[in-house]
């Protein structure tokens, strides 16, 4: 049995040329630039940054252009590029309490301190196609502005914690594990699960989060708070030995409030699920917070009955770059493997037929 | 956290480095045009691009976790007896080198006042005004719930 081990070079080159032509589309239309993608398809760019696990708007926009808008392919491109860069160090944990808030809502308190700020959201739109956006609509009216006072926005979870109704997340000084330096280990600690989900596939986390609401897992969630805005990034360059701001990053944070029945040591109280993602992405931040809470089942002594509570299931399958790699590797030549399968099946069938022949 | 840029006791140098990090190369060049040319600098390291791992905290205030990396560019220069440094988010080599050169020049007492007045302070003012504009837009979307008492 012979299998081809060489060849296809010119077919591949021609396929790539056709791909480039398809990517360009109708040459009578202007070519789109990465700048335009970064500015006008910003949420697609932010999804690529999240799943590519690399915050760089321009690179994510370029990746989307190169990938013809395929966000998983674009995330893969961004991961691959990221792997070529050296690591300079770790930033200080983002202080989301110091966020310059663009949006902040709560489903648990109407009149919470700091109030509710809607920000640039799709919520409250009618979800009707705006047909006049199809062409060039022109410049929109500038967004209205209103004078501001100083309005501190304390965390809803902290308000509950002060009353003793909410379990606090204990802060330790332990160096968190880093998924980019070591593989997943089980039982996974929460820090590893949060890192894994932050880069995880939005659709996968959304489905799992949804499953917890539908009864697969014991969830009774409330959105304590969602906030979105820019947070300073503080880093201590080794050359300096003191901290400086190196820029800002826009993130969305979700604090999901969940019931907890309590046990012998702990009275009934609320517990938190937490979601933090780059850019403006409430859907993913909320899904992540639902799954984070579900994954805390074993820590809280809850019975593990559902997929979203199973850390190995969730964390081994939430990375769409890994998932794509293993699913799509099935396209690679398996000629020899398959030949052996064929031989085996022919043998089994021959025995099967022989057995029938003898019996009849 | 001590000496954090966001804390009130941060040093002048921490403040100006944080302002320069948020300014584009174009904005830095534009403001440098208002002062005499900077003395020549020598590159000691970089400019080169790499990654910094950003972190969050579980629940916003709990145990730290690694969120994901961001691209950053750093540069270290010498200018006379002073060493300047910049680490900035993104991949703009020119921004990092300019910011490092300005950082070195700002450490020279003979140059500092002019650079503060023509470069750092105007950049800080425009960064503040951009933040204020965002805050005013957010404020315009604040929900003022009517209570039953006021509707009666």
CSV table of C-alpha atoms in Angstrom, one decimal, chain A residues 6-359:
chain,number,residue,atom,x,y,z
A,6,UNK,CA,5.2,14.6,-1.1
A,7,UNK,CA,3.4,16.8,-3.5
A,8,UNK,CA,0.7,19.4,-3.4
A,9,UNK,CA,3.1,22.4,-3.2
A,10,UNK,CA,1.7,24.1,-6.2
A,11,UNK,CA,-1.9,23.2,-5.2
A,12,UNK,CA,-1.2,24.8,-1.8
A,13,UNK,CA,0.3,27.9,-3.3
A,14,UNK,CA,-2.6,28.3,-5.6
A,15,UNK,CA,-5.1,27.8,-2.8
A,16,UNK,CA,-3.3,30.5,-0.8
A,17,UNK,CA,-3.5,32.9,-3.8
A,18,UNK,CA,-7.3,32.2,-4.1
A,19,UNK,CA,-7.7,32.7,-0.4
A,20,UNK,CA,-6.0,36.2,-0.7
A,21,UNK,CA,-8.3,37.0,-3.6
A,22,UNK,CA,-11.4,35.9,-1.6
A,23,UNK,CA,-10.2,37.9,1.4
A,24,UNK,CA,-9.9,41.0,-0.8
A,25,UNK,CA,-13.4,40.5,-2.1
A,26,UNK,CA,-14.8,42.7,-4.9
A,27,UNK,CA,-11.9,44.8,-6.0
A,28,UNK,CA,-14.4,47.5,-7.1
A,29,UNK,CA,-15.0,48.2,-3.4
A,30,UNK,CA,-12.4,50.0,-1.2
A,31,UNK,CA,-10.1,47.7,0.8
A,32,UNK,CA,-10.9,47.8,4.5
A,33,UNK,CA,-8.0,48.7,6.8
A,34,UNK,CA,-7.1,47.3,10.2
A,35,UNK,CA,-7.7,50.8,11.6
A,36,UNK,CA,-11.2,50.8,10.4
A,37,UNK,CA,-11.8,47.3,11.9
A,38,UNK,CA,-10.4,48.5,15.2
A,39,UNK,CA,-12.6,51.5,15.3
A,40,UNK,CA,-15.8,50.2,13.7
A,41,UNK,CA,-15.9,46.5,14.6
A,42,UNK,CA,-14.6,47.1,18.1
A,43,UNK,CA,-16.5,44.3,19.8
A,44,UNK,CA,-15.3,41.7,17.3
A,45,UNK,CA,-11.7,43.0,18.0
A,46,UNK,CA,-12.3,42.7,21.7
A,47,UNK,CA,-13.5,39.1,21.4
A,48,UNK,CA,-10.3,38.3,19.5
A,49,UNK,CA,-8.2,39.9,22.1
A,50,UNK,CA,-10.0,37.9,24.8
A,51,UNK,CA,-9.8,34.5,23.1
A,52,UNK,CA,-6.3,35.3,21.7
A,53,UNK,CA,-5.3,36.1,25.3
A,54,UNK,CA,-3.4,39.2,24.1
A,55,UNK,CA,-4.5,42.8,24.6
A,56,UNK,CA,-3.5,44.7,21.5
A,57,UNK,CA,-6.3,46.3,19.5
A,58,UNK,CA,-4.3,46.8,16.3
A,59,UNK,CA,-3.0,43.3,16.2
A,60,UNK,CA,-6.4,41.8,16.9
A,61,UNK,CA,-7.9,44.0,14.1
A,62,UNK,CA,-5.2,42.9,11.7
A,63,UNK,CA,-5.8,39.2,12.7
A,64,UNK,CA,-9.5,39.7,11.9
A,65,UNK,CA,-8.7,41.1,8.5
A,66,UNK,CA,-6.3,38.3,7.8
A,67,UNK,CA,-8.8,35.7,9.0
A,68,UNK,CA,-11.6,37.1,6.8
A,69,UNK,CA,-13.6,37.8,10.0
A,70,UNK,CA,-13.3,34.3,11.5
A,71,UNK,CA,-12.8,35.2,15.1
A,72,UNK,CA,-11.5,31.8,16.2
A,73,UNK,CA,-8.9,31.8,13.4
A,74,UNK,CA,-8.0,35.4,14.4
A,75,UNK,CA,-7.6,34.4,18.0
A,76,UNK,CA,-5.3,31.6,16.8
A,77,UNK,CA,-3.2,34.1,14.8
A,78,UNK,CA,-2.9,36.4,17.8
A,79,UNK,CA,-1.9,33.5,20.1
A,80,UNK,CA,0.8,32.5,17.6
A,81,UNK,CA,2.2,36.0,17.4
A,82,UNK,CA,2.1,36.4,21.2
A,83,UNK,CA,4.3,33.3,21.5
A,84,UNK,CA,7.1,35.1,19.6
A,85,UNK,CA,7.3,37.9,22.2
A,86,UNK,CA,9.4,37.9,25.4
A,87,UNK,CA,7.7,38.3,28.8
A,88,UNK,CA,8.7,41.5,30.7
A,89,UNK,CA,6.9,40.7,33.9
A,90,UNK,CA,3.6,40.8,35.7
A,91,UNK,CA,1.4,43.9,36.2
A,92,UNK,CA,-0.2,44.7,39.6
A,93,UNK,CA,-3.8,43.3,39.8
A,94,UNK,CA,-6.2,45.7,38.1
A,95,UNK,CA,-8.1,47.8,40.6
A,96,UNK,CA,-11.6,47.7,39.2
A,97,UNK,CA,-12.8,49.9,42.1
A,98,UNK,CA,-10.6,52.6,40.5
A,99,UNK,CA,-12.3,52.1,37.1
A,100,UNK,CA,-13.3,55.1,35.1
A,101,UNK,CA,-16.9,53.8,34.8
A,102,UNK,CA,-18.6,54.0,31.4
A,103,UNK,CA,-21.4,51.6,32.4
A,104,UNK,CA,-22.5,50.3,35.8
A,105,UNK,CA,-25.8,48.5,36.4
A,106,UNK,CA,-27.2,46.4,39.2
A,107,UNK,CA,-30.2,44.0,39.1
A,108,UNK,CA,-30.2,43.7,42.9
A,109,UNK,CA,-30.5,47.3,44.1
A,110,UNK,CA,-32.4,50.0,42.2
A,111,UNK,CA,-30.9,52.9,44.2
A,112,UNK,CA,-27.4,51.7,45.0
A,113,UNK,CA,-24.7,54.2,46.0
A,114,UNK,CA,-23.1,55.6,42.9
A,115,UNK,CA,-26.3,54.9,40.9
A,116,UNK,CA,-26.9,53.1,37.6
A,117,UNK,CA,-25.2,54.4,34.4
A,118,UNK,CA,-26.2,52.8,31.2
A,119,UNK,CA,-23.3,53.6,28.9
A,120,UNK,CA,-23.0,52.7,25.2
A,121,UNK,CA,-25.1,49.5,25.4
A,122,UNK,CA,-27.2,47.5,22.9
A,123,UNK,CA,-29.6,46.9,25.8
A,124,UNK,CA,-32.8,49.0,25.5
A,125,UNK,CA,-32.5,49.1,21.6
A,126,UNK,CA,-35.3,47.5,19.7
A,127,UNK,CA,-33.1,45.1,17.8
A,128,UNK,CA,-34.6,46.3,14.5
A,129,UNK,CA,-32.2,46.4,11.6
A,130,UNK,CA,-31.3,50.0,10.7
A,131,UNK,CA,-31.4,49.8,7.0
A,132,UNK,CA,-29.8,53.2,6.5
A,133,UNK,CA,-26.6,51.9,8.2
A,134,UNK,CA,-26.0,49.6,5.2
A,135,UNK,CA,-24.3,52.4,3.2
A,136,UNK,CA,-22.5,55.3,4.6
A,137,UNK,CA,-24.8,56.9,7.1
A,138,UNK,CA,-22.6,59.8,7.9
A,139,UNK,CA,-21.6,61.2,11.3
A,140,UNK,CA,-23.9,60.6,14.2
A,141,UNK,CA,-24.9,63.4,16.5
A,142,UNK,CA,-22.4,63.8,19.3
A,143,UNK,CA,-23.4,61.9,22.5
A,144,UNK,CA,-25.0,64.1,25.1
A,145,UNK,CA,-23.0,65.2,28.1
A,146,UNK,CA,-24.0,66.1,31.6
A,147,UNK,CA,-22.1,67.6,34.4
A,148,UNK,CA,-20.7,65.2,36.9
A,149,UNK,CA,-20.1,65.3,40.6
A,150,UNK,CA,-17.8,62.9,42.4
A,151,UNK,CA,-19.9,59.7,42.7
A,152,UNK,CA,-18.0,56.9,44.4
A,153,UNK,CA,-19.3,53.5,43.2
A,154,UNK,CA,-18.8,50.9,46.0
A,155,UNK,CA,-19.0,47.3,45.1
A,156,UNK,CA,-22.4,45.8,45.7
A,157,UNK,CA,-20.7,42.6,47.0
A,158,UNK,CA,-18.9,44.7,49.6
A,159,UNK,CA,-22.2,46.3,50.7
A,160,UNK,CA,-23.5,42.8,51.3
A,161,UNK,CA,-20.3,41.6,52.9
A,162,UNK,CA,-20.4,44.5,55.5
A,163,UNK,CA,-23.8,43.1,56.6
A,164,UNK,CA,-22.3,39.7,56.9
A,165,UNK,CA,-24.6,38.4,54.1
A,166,UNK,CA,-21.9,37.8,51.6
A,167,UNK,CA,-18.8,35.6,51.8
A,168,UNK,CA,-15.7,37.6,51.2
A,169,UNK,CA,-13.1,36.5,48.8
A,170,UNK,CA,-10.0,36.1,50.9
A,171,UNK,CA,-7.0,37.9,49.4
A,172,UNK,CA,-3.8,36.1,49.7
A,173,UNK,CA,-0.3,37.2,48.6
A,174,UNK,CA,0.3,33.8,47.0
A,175,UNK,CA,1.7,34.0,43.5
A,176,UNK,CA,-1.1,32.9,41.2
A,177,UNK,CA,-0.5,30.0,38.8
A,178,UNK,CA,0.0,31.0,35.1
A,179,UNK,CA,-1.6,28.9,32.4
A,180,UNK,CA,1.0,30.3,29.9
A,181,UNK,CA,3.8,28.8,31.9
A,182,UNK,CA,2.3,25.5,33.2
A,183,UNK,CA,-0.5,23.3,32.1
A,184,UNK,CA,-3.8,22.7,33.8
A,185,UNK,CA,-3.6,20.8,37.0
A,186,UNK,CA,-6.5,19.3,38.9
A,187,UNK,CA,-8.0,20.0,41.3
A,188,UNK,CA,-7.7,23.4,39.6
A,189,UNK,CA,-7.6,26.4,42.0
A,190,UNK,CA,-9.9,29.3,41.3
A,191,UNK,CA,-7.2,31.6,40.0
A,192,UNK,CA,-6.3,29.1,37.3
A,193,UNK,CA,-10.0,28.6,36.4
A,194,UNK,CA,-10.5,32.4,36.1
A,195,UNK,CA,-7.5,32.7,33.8
A,196,UNK,CA,-8.6,29.8,31.7
A,197,UNK,CA,-12.2,31.2,31.4
A,198,UNK,CA,-11.0,34.8,30.6
A,199,UNK,CA,-9.5,33.4,27.4
A,200,UNK,CA,-12.2,30.7,27.0
A,201,UNK,CA,-14.6,30.5,24.1
A,202,UNK,CA,-17.5,32.9,24.6
A,203,UNK,CA,-20.1,30.5,23.1
A,204,UNK,CA,-18.9,27.6,25.2
A,205,UNK,CA,-19.1,29.6,28.4
A,206,UNK,CA,-22.4,31.1,27.4
A,207,UNK,CA,-23.9,27.6,26.9
A,208,UNK,CA,-22.5,26.4,30.2
A,209,UNK,CA,-23.7,29.5,32.1
A,210,UNK,CA,-27.1,29.0,30.5
A,211,UNK,CA,-27.2,25.3,31.5
A,212,UNK,CA,-26.7,26.3,35.2
A,213,UNK,CA,-29.8,28.5,34.9
A,214,UNK,CA,-31.8,25.7,33.4
A,215,UNK,CA,-31.2,23.3,36.3
A,216,UNK,CA,-27.9,21.7,35.4
A,217,UNK,CA,-26.3,22.8,38.7
A,218,UNK,CA,-27.8,24.5,41.6
A,219,UNK,CA,-27.8,28.2,40.5
A,220,UNK,CA,-30.0,31.0,41.7
A,221,UNK,CA,-28.0,34.0,40.3
A,222,UNK,CA,-28.6,37.7,40.5
A,223,UNK,CA,-26.5,40.3,38.8
A,224,UNK,CA,-25.1,42.2,41.8
A,225,UNK,CA,-23.2,44.5,39.5
A,226,UNK,CA,-21.8,44.9,36.1
A,227,UNK,CA,-19.3,47.6,35.4
A,228,UNK,CA,-17.3,48.5,32.3
A,229,UNK,CA,-14.6,51.1,31.8
A,230,UNK,CA,-10.9,51.9,31.7
A,231,UNK,CA,-8.6,50.8,34.5
A,232,UNK,CA,-5.0,51.9,34.9
A,233,UNK,CA,-2.4,49.3,34.3
A,234,UNK,CA,0.3,49.5,36.9
A,235,UNK,CA,3.7,47.9,36.3
A,236,UNK,CA,7.0,48.0,38.1
A,237,UNK,CA,9.7,47.8,35.4
A,238,UNK,CA,12.8,46.0,36.9
A,239,UNK,CA,14.9,48.9,35.5
A,240,UNK,CA,13.1,51.3,37.9
A,241,UNK,CA,12.0,49.4,40.9
A,242,UNK,CA,8.9,51.5,41.4
A,243,UNK,CA,5.5,51.3,39.9
A,244,UNK,CA,4.2,53.4,37.0
A,245,UNK,CA,1.1,53.5,34.9
A,246,UNK,CA,1.9,52.1,31.5
A,247,UNK,CA,-1.5,52.8,30.1
A,248,UNK,CA,-5.1,51.8,30.6
A,249,UNK,CA,-7.2,48.8,29.6
A,250,UNK,CA,-11.0,48.7,29.2
A,251,UNK,CA,-12.6,45.7,30.9
A,252,UNK,CA,-16.0,44.4,31.8
A,253,UNK,CA,-16.5,43.0,35.3
A,254,UNK,CA,-19.5,41.0,36.5
A,255,UNK,CA,-20.3,40.2,40.1
A,256,UNK,CA,-22.9,37.5,40.2
A,257,UNK,CA,-24.6,37.0,43.6
A,258,UNK,CA,-25.7,33.4,44.4
A,259,UNK,CA,-27.4,31.6,47.2
A,260,UNK,CA,-25.5,29.3,49.5
A,261,UNK,CA,-27.3,27.0,51.8
A,262,UNK,CA,-24.6,27.1,54.4
A,263,UNK,CA,-23.2,24.1,56.3
A,264,UNK,CA,-22.1,23.2,59.9
A,265,UNK,CA,-19.4,25.9,60.0
A,266,UNK,CA,-21.0,28.6,57.8
A,267,UNK,CA,-24.4,30.1,58.1
A,268,UNK,CA,-26.5,30.5,55.0
A,269,UNK,CA,-25.2,33.5,53.0
A,270,UNK,CA,-24.6,34.8,49.5
A,271,UNK,CA,-21.6,33.7,47.5
A,272,UNK,CA,-20.0,35.3,44.5
A,273,UNK,CA,-19.3,34.3,40.9
A,274,UNK,CA,-16.9,36.5,39.2
A,275,UNK,CA,-16.3,37.4,35.6
A,276,UNK,CA,-13.6,39.8,34.1
A,277,UNK,CA,-12.9,40.1,30.4
A,278,UNK,CA,-11.1,42.7,28.2
A,279,UNK,CA,-13.2,45.2,26.4
A,280,UNK,CA,-17.0,45.7,26.5
A,281,UNK,CA,-18.4,42.2,26.7
A,282,UNK,CA,-21.2,41.6,29.2
A,283,UNK,CA,-22.3,38.4,27.7
A,284,UNK,CA,-19.0,36.7,28.4
A,285,UNK,CA,-18.4,38.4,31.7
A,286,UNK,CA,-21.8,37.2,32.9
A,287,UNK,CA,-21.4,33.7,31.5
A,288,UNK,CA,-17.9,33.5,33.1
A,289,UNK,CA,-19.3,34.6,36.5
A,290,UNK,CA,-22.0,31.9,36.3
A,291,UNK,CA,-19.5,29.2,35.5
A,292,UNK,CA,-17.0,30.5,38.1
A,293,UNK,CA,-19.7,30.1,40.8
A,294,UNK,CA,-20.7,26.6,39.5
A,295,UNK,CA,-17.0,25.5,39.6
A,296,UNK,CA,-16.9,26.5,43.3
A,297,UNK,CA,-19.2,23.7,44.1
A,298,UNK,CA,-16.5,21.4,45.6
A,299,UNK,CA,-14.9,24.3,47.5
A,300,UNK,CA,-18.4,25.0,49.1
A,301,UNK,CA,-19.2,21.4,49.7
A,302,UNK,CA,-22.0,21.3,47.2
A,303,UNK,CA,-22.9,18.1,45.3
A,304,UNK,CA,-21.4,18.0,41.8
A,305,UNK,CA,-24.1,16.9,39.4
A,306,UNK,CA,-23.7,19.1,36.3
A,307,UNK,CA,-21.2,19.7,33.5
A,308,UNK,CA,-20.7,23.4,34.6
A,309,UNK,CA,-19.6,22.2,38.0
A,310,UNK,CA,-17.0,19.8,36.6
A,311,UNK,CA,-13.7,21.7,36.4
A,312,UNK,CA,-12.0,19.1,34.2
A,313,UNK,CA,-14.9,19.2,31.7
A,314,UNK,CA,-15.1,23.0,31.7
A,315,UNK,CA,-11.4,23.9,31.7
A,316,UNK,CA,-10.2,21.3,29.3
A,317,UNK,CA,-12.8,22.3,26.7
A,318,UNK,CA,-13.2,26.0,27.0
A,319,UNK,CA,-10.2,27.0,25.0
A,320,UNK,CA,-11.3,27.3,21.4
A,321,UNK,CA,-7.7,27.4,20.0
A,322,UNK,CA,-7.0,24.0,21.6
A,323,UNK,CA,-10.4,22.7,20.7
A,324,UNK,CA,-10.0,23.8,17.1
A,325,UNK,CA,-6.6,22.2,16.9
A,326,UNK,CA,-7.8,18.8,18.0
A,327,UNK,CA,-11.0,18.8,16.0
A,328,UNK,CA,-9.4,20.1,12.8
A,329,UNK,CA,-6.4,17.9,13.0
A,330,UNK,CA,-8.8,15.2,11.8
A,331,UNK,CA,-8.3,16.8,8.4
A,332,UNK,CA,-4.6,16.0,8.3
A,333,UNK,CA,-3.5,12.8,6.5
A,334,UNK,CA,-4.5,9.7,8.4
A,335,UNK,CA,-3.9,7.5,5.5
A,336,UNK,CA,-1.7,4.9,7.3
A,337,UNK,CA,-4.0,4.9,10.4
A,338,UNK,CA,-7.0,4.4,8.2
A,339,UNK,CA,-5.4,1.6,6.1
A,340,UNK,CA,-4.9,-0.3,9.3
A,341,UNK,CA,-8.5,0.3,10.3
A,342,UNK,CA,-9.6,-0.9,6.9
A,343,UNK,CA,-7.5,-4.1,7.2
A,344,UNK,CA,-8.9,-4.7,10.7
A,345,UNK,CA,-12.5,-4.2,9.6
A,346,UNK,CA,-12.0,-6.5,6.5
A,347,UNK,CA,-10.7,-9.2,8.9
A,348,UNK,CA,-13.6,-8.8,11.3
A,349,UNK,CA,-16.1,-8.9,8.5
A,350,UNK,CA,-14.5,-12.0,7.0
A,351,UNK,CA,-14.7,-13.8,10.4
A,352,UNK,CA,-18.3,-12.6,10.9
A,353,UNK,CA,-19.2,-14.0,7.5
A,354,UNK,CA,-17.4,-17.2,8.2
A,355,UNK,CA,-19.2,-17.6,11.5
A,356,UNK,CA,-22.6,-17.1,9.8
A,357,UNK,CA,-21.6,-19.6,7.1
A,358,UNK,CA,-20.7,-22.3,9.6
A,359,UNK,CA,-23.9,-21.8,11.7
